GROMACS .gro file of C-alpha atoms in nm:
model
  156
    1MET     CA    1   8.506  16.176  10.544
    2LEU     CA    2   8.701  16.494  10.497
    3GLY     CA    3   9.028  16.427  10.322
    4LEU     CA    4   8.906  16.102  10.166
    5SER     CA    5   8.863  16.027   9.800
    6PRO     CA    6   8.517  15.950   9.652
    7ILE     CA    7   8.592  15.578   9.682
    8GLN     CA    8   8.638  15.608  10.058
    9ARG     CA    9   9.013  15.554  10.058
   10PRO     CA   10   9.260  15.801  10.201
   11GLY     CA   11   9.381  16.038   9.935
   12GLU     CA   12   9.572  16.359   9.896
   13THR     CA   13   9.292  16.543   9.714
   14LEU     CA   14   9.001  16.678   9.910
   15ALA     CA   15   8.679  16.549   9.751
   16LEU     CA   16   8.315  16.548   9.848
   17THR     CA   17   8.177  16.201   9.915
   18LEU     CA   18   7.808  16.131   9.870
   19LEU     CA   19   7.654  15.821  10.018
   20PHE     CA   20   7.304  15.707   9.932
   21ALA     CA   21   7.087  15.448  10.102
   22MET     CA   22   7.051  15.247   9.780
   23ASN     CA   23   6.820  14.989   9.939
   24ASP     CA   24   6.573  15.265  10.022
   25LEU     CA   25   6.610  15.440   9.684
   26PHE     CA   26   6.561  15.117   9.487
   27GLU     CA   27   6.258  15.022   9.698
   28ALA     CA   28   6.098  15.365   9.655
   29TYR     CA   29   6.165  15.370   9.279
   30ILE     CA   30   6.023  15.021   9.219
   31GLY     CA   31   5.730  15.095   9.451
   32ALA     CA   32   5.633  15.412   9.266
   33LEU     CA   33   5.644  15.238   8.929
   34VAL     CA   34   5.450  14.934   9.049
   35VAL     CA   35   5.178  15.151   9.206
   36ARG     CA   36   5.139  15.339   8.877
   37ALA     CA   37   5.133  15.018   8.669
   38ALA     CA   38   4.882  14.854   8.906
   39ARG     CA   39   4.653  15.156   8.896
   40GLN     CA   40   4.653  15.148   8.514
   41ARG     CA   41   4.532  14.787   8.526
   42GLY     CA   42   4.268  14.845   8.794
   43TRP     CA   43   4.473  14.660   9.056
   44LYS     CA   44   4.559  14.776   9.406
   45ALA     CA   45   4.920  14.809   9.519
   46ARG     CA   46   5.014  14.894   9.877
   47LEU     CA   47   5.358  14.987   9.999
   48GLN     CA   48   5.486  14.871  10.338
   49SER     CA   49   5.164  14.692  10.436
   50SER     CA   50   5.215  14.519  10.771
   51LEU     CA   51   5.055  14.241  10.975
   52PRO     CA   52   5.122  14.127  11.333
   53PHE     CA   53   5.395  13.861  11.333
   54TRP     CA   54   5.530  13.788  11.679
   55GLU     CA   55   5.444  13.972  11.999
   56LYS     CA   56   5.480  14.341  11.901
   57ILE     CA   57   5.680  14.270  11.586
   58THR     CA   58   5.512  14.305  11.247
   59ILE     CA   59   5.589  14.148  10.911
   60ARG     CA   60   5.604  14.397  10.625
   61PRO     CA   61   5.685  14.328  10.259
   62ASP     CA   62   5.778  14.619  10.036
   63ILE     CA   63   5.480  14.585   9.799
   64VAL     CA   64   5.150  14.393   9.811
   65ILE     CA   65   4.953  14.378   9.485
   66GLU     CA   66   4.589  14.271   9.479
   67ALA     CA   67   4.475  14.167   9.132
   68ASP     CA   68   4.159  13.978   9.042
   69GLY     CA   69   4.114  13.842   9.395
   70ARG     CA   70   4.476  13.728   9.425
   71ARG     CA   71   4.770  13.870   9.617
   72ILE     CA   72   5.123  13.904   9.488
   73ILE     CA   73   5.414  14.007   9.710
   74LEU     CA   74   5.717  14.200   9.583
   75ASP     CA   75   6.023  14.262   9.795
   76THR     CA   76   6.311  14.465   9.656
   77LYS     CA   77   6.672  14.371   9.718
   78TRP     CA   78   6.962  14.597   9.624
   79LYS     CA   79   7.200  14.302   9.582
   80VAL     CA   80   7.411  14.157   9.305
   81LEU     CA   81   7.351  13.787   9.247
   82SER     CA   82   7.599  13.576   9.053
   83SER     CA   83   7.335  13.311   8.977
   84PRO     CA   84   6.954  13.306   8.980
   85ARG     CA   85   6.952  13.162   9.332
   86PRO     CA   86   6.852  13.384   9.622
   87GLY     CA   87   6.993  13.344   9.970
   88MET     CA   88   6.820  13.111  10.213
   89ASP     CA   89   6.723  13.400  10.443
   90ASP     CA   90   6.552  13.579  10.152
   91LEU     CA   91   6.362  13.260  10.058
   92ARG     CA   92   6.246  13.211  10.416
   93GLN     CA   93   6.137  13.574  10.432
   94MET     CA   94   5.934  13.537  10.113
   95TYR     CA   95   5.779  13.211  10.235
   96ALA     CA   96   5.661  13.390  10.549
   97TYR     CA   97   5.514  13.666  10.331
   98ASN     CA   98   5.334  13.404  10.120
   99ARG     CA   99   5.181  13.247  10.428
  100PHE     CA  100   5.092  13.559  10.630
  101PHE     CA  101   4.953  13.755  10.336
  102ALA     CA  102   4.776  13.454  10.176
  103ALA     CA  103   4.967  13.507   9.852
  104GLU     CA  104   5.039  13.222   9.612
  105ARG     CA  105   5.326  13.412   9.455
  106ALA     CA  106   5.602  13.630   9.590
  107PHE     CA  107   5.884  13.790   9.394
  108LEU     CA  108   6.226  13.914   9.493
  109VAL     CA  109   6.311  14.215   9.274
  110TYR     CA  110   6.680  14.275   9.203
  111PRO     CA  111   6.862  14.521   8.979
  112GLU     CA  112   6.968  14.348   8.657
  113VAL     CA  113   7.338  14.264   8.665
  114ASN     CA  114   7.542  13.986   8.504
  115GLY     CA  115   7.273  13.917   8.242
  116LEU     CA  116   7.059  13.706   8.476
  117GLY     CA  117   6.699  13.648   8.368
  118ASP     CA  118   6.378  13.611   8.565
  119HIS     CA  119   6.335  13.280   8.744
  120GLN     CA  120   6.048  13.108   8.926
  121GLY     CA  121   6.045  12.825   9.175
  122CYS     CA  122   5.801  12.654   9.412
  123TYR     CA  123   5.836  12.570   9.779
  124HIS     CA  124   5.799  12.206   9.882
  125ASP     CA  125   5.494  12.256  10.100
  126PRO     CA  126   5.249  11.964  10.084
  127ASP     CA  127   4.958  12.179  10.205
  128ARG     CA  128   4.999  12.474   9.968
  129HIS     CA  129   5.127  12.556   9.623
  130LEU     CA  130   5.340  12.860   9.704
  131GLY     CA  131   5.602  13.009   9.478
  132CYS     CA  132   5.883  13.258   9.486
  133GLY     CA  133   6.019  13.417   9.173
  134LEU     CA  134   6.311  13.642   9.096
  135LEU     CA  135   6.268  13.950   8.880
  136PHE     CA  136   6.578  14.123   8.747
  137VAL     CA  137   6.505  14.479   8.645
  138SER     CA  138   6.716  14.688   8.408
  139LEU     CA  139   6.766  15.041   8.533
  140PHE     CA  140   6.931  15.167   8.215
  141GLU     CA  141   6.842  15.270   7.860
  142GLY     CA  142   6.470  15.318   7.927
  143LYS     CA  143   6.418  14.941   7.945
  144TYR     CA  144   6.284  14.948   8.298
  145TRP     CA  145   5.929  15.068   8.244
  146ARG     CA  146   5.854  14.833   7.952
  147GLN     CA  147   6.012  14.539   8.134
  148MET     CA  148   5.824  14.603   8.459
  149ARG     CA  149   5.495  14.630   8.271
  150GLU     CA  150   5.562  14.296   8.098
  151ASN     CA  151   5.662  14.131   8.426
  152ALA     CA  152   5.356  14.267   8.608
  153CYS     CA  153   5.130  14.119   8.339
  154SER     CA  154   5.293  13.777   8.365
  155LEU     CA  155   5.287  13.749   8.746
  156GLN     CA  156   4.978  13.537   8.739
   0.00000   0.00000   0.00000
């Protein structure tokens, strides 16, 4: 990276480039705030809880919340969506989390971009009423904490 500009293009000026694993940072930030919010409500929140999935492979959502005898799954995604429609792979992943963790609701948590609002949908599973929602979280202007608290209260 020496000799490159901060935007990773060749340049004439020597500049320091910093790269961050934003997926990991976003997950850790959301996880810490959810654990604190859950504790304040008397709920349990576990980070990176895993279950056996296939042979020696485990399935592990970012956050599992246990509230009033129910489980809620949160999985963070450092992605920019142009519409409130997640990718098929993300929906399949959340469906597996719903089934393996016996959770009626799972939520994909994205950074708020493009003014998208929270959205909820249900899977077409005749045996179960399972849902997957999208939460868009503002990371600016102190909105995050209030918004996350409101979203956590409405997850049921």
